[in-house]
Short mmCIF file of C-alpha atoms (C1' of nucleotides) in Angstrom, two decimals:
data_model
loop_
_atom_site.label_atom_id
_atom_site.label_comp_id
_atom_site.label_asym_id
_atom_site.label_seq_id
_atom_site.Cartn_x
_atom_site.Cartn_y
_atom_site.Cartn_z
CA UNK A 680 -16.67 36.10 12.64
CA UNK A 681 -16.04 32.41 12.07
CA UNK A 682 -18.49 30.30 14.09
CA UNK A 683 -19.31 26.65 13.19
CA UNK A 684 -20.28 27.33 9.38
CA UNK A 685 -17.45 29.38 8.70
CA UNK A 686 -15.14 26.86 10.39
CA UNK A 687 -16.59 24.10 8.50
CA UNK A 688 -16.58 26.08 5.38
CA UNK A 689 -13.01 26.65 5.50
CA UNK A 690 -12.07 22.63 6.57
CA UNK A 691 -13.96 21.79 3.08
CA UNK A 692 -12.05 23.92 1.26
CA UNK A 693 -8.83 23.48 2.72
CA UNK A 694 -9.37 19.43 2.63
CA UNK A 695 -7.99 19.21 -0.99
CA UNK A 696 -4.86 21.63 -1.06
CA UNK A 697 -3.86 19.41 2.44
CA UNK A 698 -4.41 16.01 2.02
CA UNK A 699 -1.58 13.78 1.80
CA UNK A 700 0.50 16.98 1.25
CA UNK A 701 4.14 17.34 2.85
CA UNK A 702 5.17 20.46 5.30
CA UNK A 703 8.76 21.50 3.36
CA UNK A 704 8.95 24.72 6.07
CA UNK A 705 7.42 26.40 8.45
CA UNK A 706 7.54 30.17 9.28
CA UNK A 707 6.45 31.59 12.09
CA UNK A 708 6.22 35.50 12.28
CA UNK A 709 4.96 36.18 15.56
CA UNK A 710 5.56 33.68 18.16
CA UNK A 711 2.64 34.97 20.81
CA UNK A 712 -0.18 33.42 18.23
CA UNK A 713 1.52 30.01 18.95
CA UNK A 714 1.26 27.73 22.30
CA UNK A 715 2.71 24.24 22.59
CA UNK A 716 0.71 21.32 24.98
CA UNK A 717 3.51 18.99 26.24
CA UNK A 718 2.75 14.99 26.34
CA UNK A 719 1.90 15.93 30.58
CA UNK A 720 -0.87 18.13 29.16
CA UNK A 721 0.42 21.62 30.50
CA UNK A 722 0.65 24.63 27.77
CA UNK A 723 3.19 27.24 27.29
CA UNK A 724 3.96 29.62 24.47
CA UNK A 725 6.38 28.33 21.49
CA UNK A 726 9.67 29.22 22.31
CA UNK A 727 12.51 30.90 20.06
CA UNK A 728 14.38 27.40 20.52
CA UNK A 729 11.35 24.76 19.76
CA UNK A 730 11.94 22.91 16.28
CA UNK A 731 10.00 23.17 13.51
CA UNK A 732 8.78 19.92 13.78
CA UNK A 733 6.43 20.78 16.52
CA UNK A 734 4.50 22.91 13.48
CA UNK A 735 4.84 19.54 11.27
CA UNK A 736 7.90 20.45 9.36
CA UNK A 737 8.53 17.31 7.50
CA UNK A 738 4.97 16.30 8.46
CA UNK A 739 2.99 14.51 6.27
CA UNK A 740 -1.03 16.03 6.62
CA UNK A 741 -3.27 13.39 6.51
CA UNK A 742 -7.02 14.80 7.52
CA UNK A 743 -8.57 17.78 9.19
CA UNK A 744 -11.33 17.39 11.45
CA UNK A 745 -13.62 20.02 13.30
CA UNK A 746 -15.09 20.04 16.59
CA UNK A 747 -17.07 23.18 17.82
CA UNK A 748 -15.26 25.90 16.43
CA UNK A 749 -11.51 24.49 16.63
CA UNK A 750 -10.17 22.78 13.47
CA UNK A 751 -7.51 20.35 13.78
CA UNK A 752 -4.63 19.11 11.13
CA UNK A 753 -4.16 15.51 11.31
CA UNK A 754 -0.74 13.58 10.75
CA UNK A 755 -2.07 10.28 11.40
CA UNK A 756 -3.27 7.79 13.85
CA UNK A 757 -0.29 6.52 15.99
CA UNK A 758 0.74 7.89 19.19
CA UNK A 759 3.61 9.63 17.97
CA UNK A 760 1.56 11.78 15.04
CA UNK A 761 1.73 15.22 15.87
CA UNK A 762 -1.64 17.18 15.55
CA UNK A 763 -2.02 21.62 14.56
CA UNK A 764 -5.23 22.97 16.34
CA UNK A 765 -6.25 26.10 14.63
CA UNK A 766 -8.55 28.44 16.13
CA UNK A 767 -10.03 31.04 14.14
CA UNK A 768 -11.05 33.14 16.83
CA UNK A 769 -12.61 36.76 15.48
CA UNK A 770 -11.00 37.38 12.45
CA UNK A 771 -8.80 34.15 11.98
CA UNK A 772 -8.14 33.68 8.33
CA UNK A 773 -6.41 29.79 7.07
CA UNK A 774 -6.09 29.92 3.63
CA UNK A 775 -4.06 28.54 0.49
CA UNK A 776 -1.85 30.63 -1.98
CA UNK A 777 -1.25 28.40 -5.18
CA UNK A 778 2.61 27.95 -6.16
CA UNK A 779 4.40 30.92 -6.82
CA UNK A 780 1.69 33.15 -5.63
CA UNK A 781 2.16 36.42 -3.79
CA UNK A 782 1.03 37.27 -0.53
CA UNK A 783 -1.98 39.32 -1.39
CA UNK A 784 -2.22 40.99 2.17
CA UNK A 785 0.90 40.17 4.43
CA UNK A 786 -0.15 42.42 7.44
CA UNK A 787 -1.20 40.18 10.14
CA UNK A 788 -0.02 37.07 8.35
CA UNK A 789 1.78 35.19 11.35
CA UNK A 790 2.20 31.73 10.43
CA UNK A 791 3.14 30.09 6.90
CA UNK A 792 3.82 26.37 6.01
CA UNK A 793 5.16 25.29 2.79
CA UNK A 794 3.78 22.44 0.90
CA UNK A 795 5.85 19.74 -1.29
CA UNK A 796 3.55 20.67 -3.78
CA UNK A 797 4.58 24.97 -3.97
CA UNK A 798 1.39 25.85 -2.15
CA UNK A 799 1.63 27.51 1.11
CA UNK A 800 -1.14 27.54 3.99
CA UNK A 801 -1.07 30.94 5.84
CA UNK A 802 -2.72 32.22 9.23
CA UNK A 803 -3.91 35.97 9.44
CA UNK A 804 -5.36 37.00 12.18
CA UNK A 805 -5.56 40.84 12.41
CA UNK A 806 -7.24 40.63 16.16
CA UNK A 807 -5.32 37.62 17.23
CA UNK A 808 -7.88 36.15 19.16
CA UNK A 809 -7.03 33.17 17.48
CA UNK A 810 -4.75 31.26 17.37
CA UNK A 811 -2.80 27.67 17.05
CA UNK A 812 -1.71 25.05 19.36
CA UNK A 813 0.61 22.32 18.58
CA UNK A 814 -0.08 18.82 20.00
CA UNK A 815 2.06 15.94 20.77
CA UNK A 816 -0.65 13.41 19.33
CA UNK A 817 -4.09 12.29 18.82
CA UNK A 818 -4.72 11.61 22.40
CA UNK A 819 -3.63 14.96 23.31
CA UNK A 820 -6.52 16.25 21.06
CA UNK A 821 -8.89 13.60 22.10
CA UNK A 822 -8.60 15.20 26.29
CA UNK A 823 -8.73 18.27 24.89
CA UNK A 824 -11.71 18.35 22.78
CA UNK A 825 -13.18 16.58 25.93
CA UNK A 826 -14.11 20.01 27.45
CA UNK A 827 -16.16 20.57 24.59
CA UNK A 828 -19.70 20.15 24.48
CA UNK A 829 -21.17 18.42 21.60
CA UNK A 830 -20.73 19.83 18.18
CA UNK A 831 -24.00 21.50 17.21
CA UNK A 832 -24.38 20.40 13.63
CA UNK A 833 -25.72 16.88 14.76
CA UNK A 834 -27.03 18.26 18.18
CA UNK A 835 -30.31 16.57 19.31
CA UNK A 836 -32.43 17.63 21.54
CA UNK A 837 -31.84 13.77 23.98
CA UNK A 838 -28.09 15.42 24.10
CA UNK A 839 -29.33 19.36 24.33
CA UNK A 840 -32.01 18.44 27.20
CA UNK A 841 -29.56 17.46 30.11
CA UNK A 842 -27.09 19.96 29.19
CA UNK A 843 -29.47 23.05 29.51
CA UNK A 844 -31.21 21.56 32.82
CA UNK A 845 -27.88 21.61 34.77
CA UNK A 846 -27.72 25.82 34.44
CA UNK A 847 -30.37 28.48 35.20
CA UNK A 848 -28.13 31.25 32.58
CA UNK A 849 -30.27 32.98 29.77
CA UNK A 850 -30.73 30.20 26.79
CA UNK A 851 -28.30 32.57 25.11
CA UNK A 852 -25.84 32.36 27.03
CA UNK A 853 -26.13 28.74 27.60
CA UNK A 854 -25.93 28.62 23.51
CA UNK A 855 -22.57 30.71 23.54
CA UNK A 856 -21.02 28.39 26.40
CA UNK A 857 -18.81 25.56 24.14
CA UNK A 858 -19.03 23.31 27.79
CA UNK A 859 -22.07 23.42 26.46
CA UNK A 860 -22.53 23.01 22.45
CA UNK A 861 -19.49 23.33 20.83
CA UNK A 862 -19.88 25.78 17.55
CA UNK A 863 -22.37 28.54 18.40
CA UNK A 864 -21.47 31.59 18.66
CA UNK A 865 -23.12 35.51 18.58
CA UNK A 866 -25.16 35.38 15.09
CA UNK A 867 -26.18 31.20 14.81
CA UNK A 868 -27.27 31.73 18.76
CA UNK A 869 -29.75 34.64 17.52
CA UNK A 870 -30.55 33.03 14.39
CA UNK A 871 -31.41 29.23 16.28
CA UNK A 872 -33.39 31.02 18.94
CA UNK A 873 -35.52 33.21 16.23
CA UNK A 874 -35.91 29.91 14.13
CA UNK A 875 -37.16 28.36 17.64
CA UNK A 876 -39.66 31.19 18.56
CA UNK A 877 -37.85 31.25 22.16
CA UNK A 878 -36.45 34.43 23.83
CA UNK A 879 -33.21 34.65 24.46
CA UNK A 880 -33.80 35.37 28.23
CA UNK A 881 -35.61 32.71 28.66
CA UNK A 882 -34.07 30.51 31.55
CA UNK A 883 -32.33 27.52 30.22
CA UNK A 884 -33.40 25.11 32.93
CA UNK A 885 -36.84 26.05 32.50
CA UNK A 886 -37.49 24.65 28.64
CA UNK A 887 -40.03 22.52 28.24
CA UNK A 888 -39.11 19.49 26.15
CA UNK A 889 -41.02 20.60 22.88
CA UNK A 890 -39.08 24.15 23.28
CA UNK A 891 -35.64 21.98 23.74
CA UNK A 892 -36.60 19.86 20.36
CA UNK A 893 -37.64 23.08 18.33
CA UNK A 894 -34.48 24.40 19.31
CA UNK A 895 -32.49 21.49 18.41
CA UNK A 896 -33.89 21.24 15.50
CA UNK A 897 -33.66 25.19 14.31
CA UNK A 898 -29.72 24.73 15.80
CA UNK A 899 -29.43 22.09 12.77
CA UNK A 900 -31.08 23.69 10.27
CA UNK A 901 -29.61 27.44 10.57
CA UNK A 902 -26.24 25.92 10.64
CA UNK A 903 -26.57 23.12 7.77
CA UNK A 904 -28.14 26.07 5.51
CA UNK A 905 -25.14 28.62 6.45
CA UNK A 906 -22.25 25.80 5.94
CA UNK A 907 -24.27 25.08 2.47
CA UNK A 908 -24.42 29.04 1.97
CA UNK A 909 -20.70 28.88 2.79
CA UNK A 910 -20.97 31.11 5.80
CA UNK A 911 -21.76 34.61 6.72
CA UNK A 912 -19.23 37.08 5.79
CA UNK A 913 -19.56 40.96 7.49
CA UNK A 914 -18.88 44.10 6.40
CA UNK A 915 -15.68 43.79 8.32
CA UNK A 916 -14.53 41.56 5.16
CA UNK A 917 -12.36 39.13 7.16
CA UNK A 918 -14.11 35.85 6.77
CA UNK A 919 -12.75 33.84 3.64
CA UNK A 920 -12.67 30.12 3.17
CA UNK A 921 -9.37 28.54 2.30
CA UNK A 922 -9.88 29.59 -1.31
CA UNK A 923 -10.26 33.69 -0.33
CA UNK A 924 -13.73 33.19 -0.96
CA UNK A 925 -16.64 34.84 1.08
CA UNK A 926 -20.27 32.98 2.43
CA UNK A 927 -23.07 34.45 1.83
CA UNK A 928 -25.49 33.29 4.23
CA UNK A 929 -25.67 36.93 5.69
CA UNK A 930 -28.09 37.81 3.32
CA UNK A 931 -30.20 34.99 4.92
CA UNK A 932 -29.82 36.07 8.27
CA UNK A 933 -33.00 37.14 9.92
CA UNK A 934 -32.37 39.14 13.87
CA UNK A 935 -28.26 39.29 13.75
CA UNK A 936 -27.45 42.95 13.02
CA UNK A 937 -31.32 43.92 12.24
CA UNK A 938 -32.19 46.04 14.89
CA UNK A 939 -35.00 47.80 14.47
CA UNK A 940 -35.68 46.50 10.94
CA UNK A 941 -39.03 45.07 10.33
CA UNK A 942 -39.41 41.17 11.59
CA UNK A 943 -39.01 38.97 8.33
CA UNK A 944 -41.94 37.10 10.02
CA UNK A 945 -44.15 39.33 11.55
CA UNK A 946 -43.50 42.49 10.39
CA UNK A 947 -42.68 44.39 13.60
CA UNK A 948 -39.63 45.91 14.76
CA UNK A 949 -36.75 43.98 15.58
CA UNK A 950 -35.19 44.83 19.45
CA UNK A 951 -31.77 44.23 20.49
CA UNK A 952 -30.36 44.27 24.30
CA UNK A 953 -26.75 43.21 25.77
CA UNK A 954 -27.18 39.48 27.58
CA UNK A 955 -23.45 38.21 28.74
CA UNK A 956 -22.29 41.72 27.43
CA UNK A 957 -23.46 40.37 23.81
CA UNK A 958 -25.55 42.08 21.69
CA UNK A 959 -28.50 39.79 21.08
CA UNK A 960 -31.34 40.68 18.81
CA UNK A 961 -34.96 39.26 18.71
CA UNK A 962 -38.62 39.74 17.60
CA UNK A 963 -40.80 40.51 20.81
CA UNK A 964 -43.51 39.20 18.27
CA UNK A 965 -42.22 35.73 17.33
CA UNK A 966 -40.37 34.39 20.55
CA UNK A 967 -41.95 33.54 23.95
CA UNK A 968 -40.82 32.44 27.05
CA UNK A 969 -40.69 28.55 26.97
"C1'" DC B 382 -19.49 25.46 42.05
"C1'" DT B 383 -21.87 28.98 39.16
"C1'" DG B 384 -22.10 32.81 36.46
"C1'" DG B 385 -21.06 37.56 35.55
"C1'" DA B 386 -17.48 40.95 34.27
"C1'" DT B 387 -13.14 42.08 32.18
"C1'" DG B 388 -9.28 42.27 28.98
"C1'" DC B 389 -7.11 40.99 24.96
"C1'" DC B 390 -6.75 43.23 19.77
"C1'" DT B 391 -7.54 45.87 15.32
"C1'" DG B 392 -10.29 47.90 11.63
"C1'" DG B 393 -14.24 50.15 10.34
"C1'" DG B 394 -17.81 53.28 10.97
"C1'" DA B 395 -20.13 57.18 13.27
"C1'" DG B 396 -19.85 61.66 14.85
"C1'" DC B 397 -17.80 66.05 15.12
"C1'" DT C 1377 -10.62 66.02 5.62
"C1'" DG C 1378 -8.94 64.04 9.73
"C1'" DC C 1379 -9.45 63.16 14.33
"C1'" DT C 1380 -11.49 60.54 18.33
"C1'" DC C 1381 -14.45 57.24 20.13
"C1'" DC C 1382 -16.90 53.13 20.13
"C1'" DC C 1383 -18.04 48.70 18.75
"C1'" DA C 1384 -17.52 43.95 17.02
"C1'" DG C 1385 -16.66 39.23 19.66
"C1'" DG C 1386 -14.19 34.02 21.28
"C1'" DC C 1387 -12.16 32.79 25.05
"C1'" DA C 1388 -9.09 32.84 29.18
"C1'" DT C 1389 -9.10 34.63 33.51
"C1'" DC C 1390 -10.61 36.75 37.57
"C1'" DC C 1391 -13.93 37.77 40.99
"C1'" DA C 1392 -18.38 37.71 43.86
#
DNA sequence: CTGGATGCCTGGGAGC
DNA sequence: TGCTCCCAGGCATCCA
């Protein structure tokens, strides 16, 4: 499940099949994945009549940049440049097939764009709770990364503390809430709040300012280690970077789908309960209210 | 306004 | 073995 680590892991490895590349064609196999933002700002779904060029056809890609979770293709600066946000949602997949490769698993494969240079970029996305939105230009993504908190590779805890004041949810849900931090999702919010020795029921309002910097700080860390690990791919095998490759910072993880396994600190037994209908695991030994 | 609950969607695993 | 059921979860949307 692509949170921030995965996300990033996939913009580094999709950086050098991109850059500087030119869209020849665009395919789209299943419309519904697709929405449009018009220069006003409204959305609607991409309709059997919109041009390619709204999916860069003829396009030249020129960066991608991350915020949160949401990646974003890049076709310059001016005000006319259109801009791709991808979102990987559950089981989102953007990756590259060399030239002349063959689809190696073409169920659930709803968008393709081919490169001047033979390669194509595909989107999977078996679940579809991802998706991609096509922008009219930078400014466009600028209001609409606005909603997002900050991103929560570089969070510290002077832009964490006013943030979790304002709301009296469970820390974990605060954590999952991209208002809020932009990047965290189910496992890093388990894995940050283990790190920080704080339960995840703790109130968010109620940190005091060391919890808030121990928190910050174990937000940082989990995430820098899993984009260096490359991410945590599951069982459910979906999460590859842009090269098919899999993380393998799941091996580090240390509460996210240990219940009832011994504590990696501590020794005793891992518990798990549903908080914002999410299954969140911690160790009643290592993390304390506040 | 806040925050909780729900629905979207499929594949994989458990249980029978 | 094959069937059914349940679960995973980001995010939009609805409701109290």
């Amino acid at each position: 499940m692509p949170e921030l680590p995965e996300v990033e892991s996939v913009r580094l490895s999709l950086l050098p099949h991109l850059r500087d590349r030119a869209v020849s064609a665009v395919e789209v196999r299943r419309r519904s994945v697709v929405s449009v933002t018009t220069p006003r700002g409204a959305n609607r779904r991409l309709g059997p009549r919109d041009p390619d060029a709204l999916l860069l056809r003829a396009a030249r890609l020129h960066a991608i940049e991350r915020r949160g979770k949401q990646l974003a293709i890049l076709t310059g600066h001016s005000a006319a440049d259109r801009v791709l946000v991808v979102q990987l949602g559950m089981s989102g997949q953007l990756f590259c097939l060399p030239p002349g490769a063959h689809l190696p698993n073409p169920t659930h494969v709803h968008v393709v764009w081919r490169l001047d240079s033979g390669a194509r970029l595909v989107f999977r996305d078996p679940r579809r709770f991802g998706g991609v939105c096509a922008l009219p230009n930078p400014a466009a993504l600028a209001a609409r990364w606005e909603s997002l908190g900050p991103d929560a590779l570089t969070i510290d805890a002077a832009d964490l503390q006013p943030r979790l004041v304002r709301t009296k949810r469970a820390i974990k849900s605060a954590l999952l809430d991209q208002q809020v931090l932009a990047g965290v999702g189910n496992i890093y919010a388990d894995e940050s709040l283990f790190r920080a020795g704080i339960l995840p029921t703790a109130r968010a309002s109620a940190l005091k300012p060391p919890a808030v910097e121990r928190l910050a700080h174990a937000i940082r860390d989990v995430l820098a280690q899993a984009v260096a690990a490359g991410g945590s791919s599951l069982s459910d095998g979906t999460y590859v970077d842009a090269n098919g490759n899999p993380g393998n910072f799941q091996i580090s993880h240390n509460v996210y789908g240990r219940t009832g396994l011994p504590c990696r600190a501590c020794g005793g037994p891992l518990r798990s309960m549903l908080i914002s209908n999410r299954t969140t695991v911690w160790c009643p030994g290592c993390q304390r209210g506040r």
